Structures are given as C-alpha cells and as structure tokens.
Amino acid sequence: LLAITTAQRVQTFSKIKIQNIKSDTRGTNIFVPDNIKTSKAGRPQPCLFLPIHSDDLEICTSSVLGEYIKQTSALRESTRHAATSAAARKRVNIEVIRKAAGWTSSSSTFANFYELPIVNPEAFAES
C-alpha cells in the first residue's frame, strides 16, 4: 500500500523508522531523514503523507499502517534476535548473518548479545 500510495522506491521504505512516523487527525507523515538515491545538498528529504480516507478505513493506507504498527509492537523488540538466532540454529554462516543484519565482518554484536549459551535450561522450570 505504501508503494501504491507514495510511488517511492523500495530504498526509501527501507529507511523508514518507527520514531519518524507521526499521525494526527488528517493522516500520517513519514519523515525520511537518511540519505537516499535522490539526496543532494539543498534538496529536501522525503516526507511521505498518507491522508486518512474515512470512507473506507480497511484500505486507508494511514489507518492500515497505524494498525500494523500497533499489532506488531511486541515483535519489534525481539524480531532481530529471533531471526538471527534461528539462522544460526540452521547453521547459516556467521558472515551471512552479519551481512543480513547490517553488522560489519568484525562486529561481535551477535556473539556478545544474541548467541549466548543456555547454561542450565532446566533451572527455571525446576525452580
């Protein structure tokens, strides 16, 4: 729906951050402060506006986006962890995981924060 409503590139969508989405009674503004293909000095960064179409909220991009954000809020805290850990369990090469997650080849983020061994998995249930 975002692509149809805004005619933006996929790259622009990849730069959208939840904290840059603001809604009011008229609709939703999505600010894209990161550089994109068309970024140049003196040229304004995109601000996508999604008006509210109250006549059919089920296909109103602004309303659908708001509902999507609400429904997926619990997933945003653990999705990166779950995805990279699942890939590791499937024996995906660590360099592939790092590249997919946007970590550099020297990054130790996955090893330090995500791929931690479970010392005693029975301890919690037994207690």
Coordinates of N, CA, C and O in Angstrom, one line a residue:
L1 N 0.8 -1.2 0.0 CA 0.0 0.0 0.0 C 0.9 1.3 0.0 O 0.5 2.2 -0.6
L2 N 2.0 1.2 0.7 CA 2.9 2.4 0.7 C 3.4 2.7 -0.7 O 3.5 3.8 -1.1
A3 N 3.8 1.7 -1.4 CA 4.3 1.8 -2.7 C 3.3 2.4 -3.7 O 3.5 3.4 -4.4
I4 N 2.0 2.0 -3.6 CA 1.0 2.5 -4.4 C 0.6 3.9 -4.0 O 0.4 4.7 -4.9
T5 N 0.6 4.2 -2.8 CA 0.1 5.5 -2.3 C 1.2 6.6 -2.5 O 0.8 7.7 -2.7
T6 N 2.5 6.2 -2.4 CA 3.5 7.2 -2.4 C 4.4 7.2 -3.7 O 5.1 8.2 -3.9
A7 N 4.4 6.1 -4.4 CA 5.3 6.0 -5.6 C 6.8 6.1 -5.3 O 7.6 6.5 -6.1
Q8 N 7.2 5.8 -4.0 CA 8.6 5.9 -3.6 C 9.3 4.6 -4.0 O 8.7 3.5 -4.2
R9 N 10.6 4.6 -4.0 CA 11.5 3.5 -4.2 C 11.5 2.6 -2.9 O 11.3 3.1 -1.8
V10 N 11.8 1.3 -3.1 CA 12.0 0.4 -2.0 C 13.0 0.9 -1.1 O 12.9 0.8 0.1
Q11 N 14.1 1.5 -1.6 CA 15.2 2.0 -0.8 C 14.6 3.0 0.2 O 15.0 3.0 1.4
T12 N 13.7 3.9 -0.2 CA 13.1 4.8 0.7 C 12.3 4.1 1.8 O 12.5 4.5 3.0
F13 N 11.6 3.1 1.5 CA 10.8 2.3 2.5 C 11.8 1.7 3.5 O 11.5 1.6 4.7
S14 N 13.0 1.3 3.0 CA 13.9 0.6 3.9 C 14.5 1.6 5.0 O 15.1 1.2 6.0
K15 N 14.4 2.9 4.7 CA 14.9 3.9 5.6 C 13.9 4.4 6.6 O 14.2 5.2 7.5
I16 N 12.7 3.9 6.5 CA 11.6 4.3 7.5 C 11.9 3.8 8.9 O 12.1 2.6 9.0
K17 N 11.8 4.6 9.8 CA 12.0 4.3 11.2 C 10.7 4.6 12.0 O 10.1 5.7 11.7
I18 N 10.3 3.8 12.9 CA 9.0 4.0 13.6 C 9.0 5.4 14.3 O 8.0 6.1 14.2
Q19 N 10.1 5.8 14.8 CA 10.1 7.1 15.5 C 9.9 8.3 14.6 O 9.6 9.4 15.0
N20 N 10.0 8.1 13.3 CA 9.8 9.1 12.3 C 8.4 9.1 11.7 O 8.2 9.8 10.7
I21 N 7.5 8.3 12.3 CA 6.1 8.3 11.8 C 5.3 9.0 12.8 O 5.2 8.6 13.9
K22 N 4.6 10.0 12.3 CA 3.7 10.8 13.2 C 2.3 10.9 12.5 O 2.2 11.2 11.4
S23 N 1.3 10.6 13.4 CA -0.1 10.7 12.9 C -0.9 11.8 13.6 O -0.6 12.1 14.8
D24 N -1.8 12.3 12.9 CA -2.7 13.3 13.5 C -4.1 13.0 12.9 O -4.3 12.0 12.2
T25 N -5.0 14.0 13.1 CA -6.4 13.8 12.6 C -6.5 13.8 11.0 O -7.5 13.3 10.5
R26 N -5.5 14.4 10.4 CA -5.5 14.5 8.9 C -4.9 13.3 8.2 O -5.3 12.9 7.1
G27 N -4.0 12.6 8.9 CA -3.3 11.5 8.3 C -2.0 11.2 9.0 O -1.8 11.5 10.1
T28 N -1.1 10.6 8.2 CA 0.2 10.2 8.7 C 1.3 10.8 7.9 O 1.3 10.7 6.7
N29 N 2.3 11.4 8.6 CA 3.5 11.9 8.0 C 4.7 10.9 8.3 O 4.8 10.5 9.5
I30 N 5.4 10.5 7.3 CA 6.6 9.7 7.5 C 7.8 10.5 7.0 O 8.0 10.7 5.8
F31 N 8.6 10.8 7.9 CA 9.9 11.6 7.6 C 11.0 10.6 7.4 O 11.2 9.6 8.1
V32 N 11.8 10.9 6.3 CA 12.9 10.0 5.9 C 14.2 10.9 6.0 O 14.5 11.4 4.9
P33 N 14.8 11.0 7.1 CA 16.0 11.8 7.3 C 17.3 11.2 6.7 O 18.2 11.9 6.4
D34 N 17.3 9.9 6.5 CA 18.5 9.3 6.0 C 18.7 9.5 4.5 O 17.7 9.8 3.8
N35 N 19.9 9.5 4.0 CA 20.2 9.7 2.6 C 19.6 8.6 1.8 O 19.7 7.4 2.1
I36 N 19.1 9.0 0.6 CA 18.5 8.0 -0.3 C 19.1 8.4 -1.7 O 19.9 9.3 -1.8
K37 N 18.7 7.7 -2.7 CA 19.3 7.8 -4.0 C 19.2 9.3 -4.6 O 20.1 9.8 -5.2
T38 N 18.1 9.9 -4.3 CA 17.9 11.3 -4.8 C 18.4 12.4 -3.8 O 18.2 13.6 -4.1
S39 N 19.1 12.0 -2.7 CA 19.6 13.0 -1.8 C 20.7 13.8 -2.4 O 21.6 13.3 -3.0
K40 N 20.6 15.2 -2.2 CA 21.6 16.1 -2.6 C 21.6 17.3 -1.7 O 20.6 17.6 -1.1
A41 N 22.7 18.0 -1.6 CA 22.8 19.2 -0.7 C 21.7 20.2 -1.3 O 21.6 20.4 -2.5
G42 N 20.9 20.7 -0.3 CA 19.9 21.7 -0.7 C 18.6 21.1 -1.1 O 17.6 21.8 -1.3
R43 N 18.6 19.8 -1.3 CA 17.3 19.2 -1.7 C 16.6 18.6 -0.5 O 17.3 17.9 0.3
P44 N 15.3 18.8 -0.3 CA 14.7 18.3 0.9 C 14.5 16.8 0.9 O 14.4 16.2 -0.2
Q45 N 14.6 16.2 2.1 CA 14.4 14.8 2.2 C 12.9 14.5 2.1 O 12.1 15.4 2.4
P46 N 12.6 13.3 1.7 CA 11.2 12.9 1.6 C 10.4 13.0 2.9 O 10.9 12.6 3.9
C47 N 9.2 13.5 2.8 CA 8.2 13.4 3.8 C 7.0 12.8 3.2 O 6.3 13.5 2.4
L48 N 6.7 11.6 3.5 CA 5.5 10.9 2.8 C 4.3 11.3 3.6 O 4.3 11.2 4.9
F49 N 3.2 11.7 2.9 CA 2.0 12.0 3.6 C 0.9 11.0 3.2 O 0.7 10.8 2.0
L50 N 0.3 10.4 4.2 CA -0.8 9.4 3.9 C -2.1 10.0 4.5 O -2.3 9.9 5.7
P51 N -3.0 10.5 3.7 CA -4.2 11.1 4.2 C -5.1 10.0 4.7 O -5.1 8.9 4.3
I52 N -5.9 10.4 5.7 CA -7.0 9.4 6.2 C -8.1 9.4 5.2 O -8.7 10.5 4.9
H53 N -8.5 8.3 4.8 CA -9.7 8.1 3.9 C -10.8 7.5 4.7 O -10.9 6.2 4.8
S54 N -11.5 8.3 5.4 CA -12.5 7.8 6.4 C -13.7 7.0 5.7 O -14.4 6.3 6.4
D55 N -13.8 7.1 4.4 CA -14.9 6.4 3.8 C -14.6 4.9 3.7 O -15.6 4.1 3.5
D56 N -13.3 4.5 3.7 CA -13.0 3.1 3.7 C -11.7 2.8 4.4 O -10.6 2.7 3.8
L57 N -11.8 2.7 5.8 CA -10.6 2.6 6.6 C -9.8 1.3 6.4 O -8.7 1.2 6.7
E58 N -10.5 0.3 5.9 CA -9.8 -1.0 5.6 C -8.8 -0.9 4.5 O -7.8 -1.7 4.5
I59 N -8.9 0.0 3.6 CA -7.9 0.2 2.6 C -7.2 1.5 2.7 O -6.4 1.9 1.8
C60 N -7.5 2.3 3.8 CA -6.8 3.6 4.0 C -5.4 3.3 4.5 O -5.2 2.7 5.5
T61 N -4.4 3.7 3.7 CA -3.0 3.4 4.0 C -2.6 3.9 5.3 O -1.9 3.3 6.1
S62 N -3.1 5.1 5.7 CA -2.8 5.7 7.0 C -3.3 4.8 8.1 O -2.6 4.5 9.1
S63 N -4.5 4.4 8.0 CA -5.1 3.5 9.1 C -4.5 2.2 9.1 O -4.3 1.6 10.2
V64 N -4.3 1.6 8.0 CA -3.6 0.3 7.9 C -2.2 0.3 8.5 O -1.9 -0.6 9.3
L65 N -1.5 1.3 8.2 CA -0.1 1.5 8.8 C -0.2 1.6 10.3 O 0.6 0.9 11.0
G66 N -1.1 2.4 10.8 CA -1.3 2.6 12.2 C -1.6 1.3 12.9 O -1.1 0.9 13.9
E67 N -2.5 0.5 12.3 CA -2.9 -0.8 12.8 C -1.7 -1.8 12.8 O -1.5 -2.6 13.7
Y68 N -1.0 -1.8 11.7 CA 0.2 -2.6 11.6 C 1.2 -2.3 12.7 O 1.7 -3.2 13.3
I69 N 1.5 -1.1 12.9 CA 2.4 -0.7 13.9 C 1.9 -1.2 15.3 O 2.7 -1.7 16.1
K70 N 0.7 -1.0 15.6 CA 0.1 -1.4 16.8 C 0.2 -3.0 17.0 O 0.6 -3.4 18.0
Q71 N -0.2 -3.7 16.0 CA -0.3 -5.1 16.0 C 1.1 -5.8 16.1 O 1.3 -6.9 16.6
T72 N 2.1 -5.1 15.6 CA 3.5 -5.7 15.6 C 4.4 -5.1 16.6 O 5.6 -5.4 16.7
S73 N 3.9 -4.2 17.5 CA 4.8 -3.6 18.5 C 5.5 -4.6 19.4 O 6.7 -4.4 19.7
A74 N 4.9 -5.7 19.8 CA 5.5 -6.7 20.6 C 6.6 -7.4 19.9 O 7.6 -7.9 20.5
L75 N 6.5 -7.5 18.6 CA 7.5 -8.2 17.8 C 8.8 -7.4 17.6 O 9.9 -8.0 17.4
R76 N 8.7 -6.1 17.5 CA 9.8 -5.3 17.2 C 11.0 -5.4 18.2 O 12.1 -5.3 17.9
E77 N 10.7 -5.7 19.5 CA 11.7 -5.8 20.5 C 12.6 -7.1 20.3 O 13.7 -7.2 20.7
S78 N 12.0 -8.2 19.7 CA 12.7 -9.5 19.7 C 12.9 -10.0 18.3 O 13.5 -11.1 18.1
T79 N 12.4 -9.3 17.2 CA 12.5 -9.9 15.9 C 13.9 -10.1 15.4 O 14.3 -11.2 14.9
R80 N 14.8 -9.1 15.6 CA 16.2 -9.2 15.2 C 16.9 -10.4 15.9 O 17.6 -11.2 15.2
H81 N 16.6 -10.5 17.2 CA 17.2 -11.6 17.9 C 16.7 -12.9 17.4 O 17.5 -13.9 17.2
A82 N 15.4 -13.0 17.2 CA 14.8 -14.3 16.8 C 15.3 -14.7 15.4 O 15.6 -15.9 15.2
A83 N 15.3 -13.7 14.5 CA 15.7 -14.1 13.1 C 17.2 -14.5 13.1 O 17.5 -15.5 12.4
T84 N 18.1 -13.8 13.7 CA 19.5 -14.1 13.6 C 19.8 -15.4 14.4 O 20.6 -16.3 13.9
S85 N 19.1 -15.6 15.5 CA 19.3 -16.9 16.3 C 18.8 -18.1 15.5 O 19.4 -19.1 15.5
A86 N 17.6 -17.9 14.9 CA 17.1 -19.0 14.1 C 18.0 -19.4 12.9 O 18.2 -20.6 12.6
A87 N 18.6 -18.4 12.3 CA 19.5 -18.6 11.2 C 20.7 -19.4 11.7 O 21.2 -20.3 11.1
A88 N 21.2 -19.0 12.9 CA 22.4 -19.6 13.5 C 22.1 -21.1 13.8 O 22.9 -22.0 13.6
R89 N 20.9 -21.4 14.3 CA 20.5 -22.7 14.6 C 20.4 -23.6 13.4 O 20.7 -24.8 13.4
K90 N 20.1 -23.0 12.2 CA 20.1 -23.7 11.0 C 21.4 -23.7 10.3 O 21.6 -24.1 9.2
R91 N 22.5 -23.3 11.1 CA 23.9 -23.4 10.7 C 24.2 -22.4 9.5 O 25.0 -22.7 8.6
V92 N 23.5 -21.3 9.4 CA 23.8 -20.3 8.4 C 25.1 -19.7 8.8 O 25.4 -19.4 10.0
N93 N 26.0 -19.5 7.8 CA 27.3 -18.9 8.1 C 27.2 -17.6 8.8 O 26.4 -16.8 8.4
I94 N 28.1 -17.4 9.8 CA 28.0 -16.1 10.6 C 28.2 -14.9 9.7 O 27.6 -13.8 10.0
E95 N 29.0 -15.0 8.7 CA 29.2 -13.8 7.8 C 27.9 -13.5 7.0 O 27.6 -12.3 6.8
V96 N 27.1 -14.5 6.7 CA 25.8 -14.3 6.0 C 24.9 -13.6 7.0 O 24.1 -12.7 6.7
I97 N 24.9 -14.1 8.3 CA 24.0 -13.5 9.3 C 24.4 -12.0 9.6 O 23.6 -11.1 9.6
R98 N 25.7 -11.8 9.7 CA 26.2 -10.4 9.9 C 25.8 -9.5 8.8 O 25.3 -8.3 9.0
K99 N 25.9 -9.9 7.5 CA 25.6 -9.1 6.4 C 24.1 -8.8 6.4 O 23.7 -7.7 6.2
A100 N 23.3 -9.8 6.6 CA 21.8 -9.6 6.6 C 21.4 -8.7 7.7 O 20.4 -7.9 7.5
A101 N 22.0 -8.7 8.9 CA 21.6 -7.9 10.0 C 22.3 -6.5 9.9 O 22.0 -5.6 10.7
G102 N 23.2 -6.3 9.0 CA 23.8 -5.0 8.8 C 25.0 -4.8 9.7 O 25.4 -3.7 10.0
W103 N 25.5 -5.9 10.3 CA 26.7 -5.8 11.1 C 28.0 -6.0 10.2 O 28.0 -6.7 9.3
T104 N 29.1 -5.3 10.6 CA 30.3 -5.5 9.9 C 30.9 -6.8 10.1 O 30.6 -7.5 11.1
S105 N 31.9 -7.2 9.3 CA 32.5 -8.5 9.5 C 33.3 -8.6 10.8 O 33.6 -9.7 11.3
S106 N 33.7 -7.5 11.4 CA 34.4 -7.5 12.6 C 33.5 -7.3 13.8 O 33.9 -7.4 15.0
S107 N 32.2 -7.2 13.6 CA 31.2 -7.0 14.7 C 31.1 -8.2 15.5 O 31.0 -9.3 15.1
S108 N 31.1 -8.0 16.8 CA 30.9 -9.1 17.8 C 29.5 -9.0 18.5 O 29.3 -9.7 19.4
T109 N 28.6 -8.2 17.9 CA 27.3 -8.0 18.5 C 26.6 -9.3 18.6 O 26.0 -9.6 19.7
F110 N 26.6 -10.1 17.6 CA 25.8 -11.4 17.6 C 26.4 -12.3 18.7 O 25.7 -12.8 19.5
A111 N 27.7 -12.4 18.8 CA 28.3 -13.3 19.8 C 28.1 -12.8 21.2 O 27.9 -13.5 22.1
N112 N 28.2 -11.5 21.3 CA 28.1 -10.9 22.7 C 26.7 -10.8 23.3 O 26.5 -10.8 24.5
F113 N 25.7 -10.6 22.4 CA 24.4 -10.3 22.9 C 23.3 -11.3 22.4 O 22.3 -11.4 23.0
Y114 N 23.5 -12.0 21.3 CA 22.5 -12.8 20.8 C 22.8 -14.3 20.9 O 21.9 -15.1 21.3
E115 N 23.9 -14.7 20.6 CA 24.2 -16.2 20.6 C 24.9 -16.6 21.9 O 26.0 -17.0 22.0
L116 N 24.1 -16.5 23.0 CA 24.6 -16.8 24.3 C 24.1 -18.2 24.6 O 23.0 -18.6 24.4
P117 N 25.0 -19.0 25.3 CA 24.6 -20.4 25.6 C 23.6 -20.4 26.8 O 23.7 -19.5 27.7
I118 N 22.7 -21.3 26.8 CA 21.9 -21.5 27.9 C 22.6 -22.5 28.9 O 22.9 -23.6 28.6
V119 N 22.9 -21.9 30.0 CA 23.8 -22.7 31.0 C 23.0 -23.9 31.6 O 23.5 -25.0 31.6
N120 N 21.8 -23.6 32.1 CA 21.1 -24.7 32.7 C 19.6 -24.5 32.3 O 18.8 -23.9 33.0
P121 N 19.2 -25.1 31.2 CA 17.8 -24.9 30.7 C 16.7 -25.4 31.6 O 15.6 -24.9 31.6
E122 N 17.0 -26.3 32.5 CA 16.0 -26.9 33.4 C 15.9 -26.1 34.6 O 14.9 -26.2 35.3
A123 N 16.8 -25.2 34.9 CA 16.8 -24.5 36.2 C 15.5 -23.7 36.4 O 15.0 -23.7 37.5
F124 N 15.1 -23.0 35.4 CA 13.9 -22.2 35.6 C 12.7 -23.0 35.9 O 11.9 -22.8 36.8
A125 N 12.4 -24.0 35.0 CA 11.3 -24.9 35.2 C 11.3 -25.6 36.6 O 10.3 -25.8 37.3
E126 N 12.5 -26.1 36.9 CA 12.7 -26.8 38.2 C 12.4 -25.9 39.4 O 12.0 -26.4 40.4
S127 N 12.8 -24.7 39.3 CA 12.6 -23.8 40.5 C 11.1 -23.5 40.7 O 10.6 -23.2 41.7

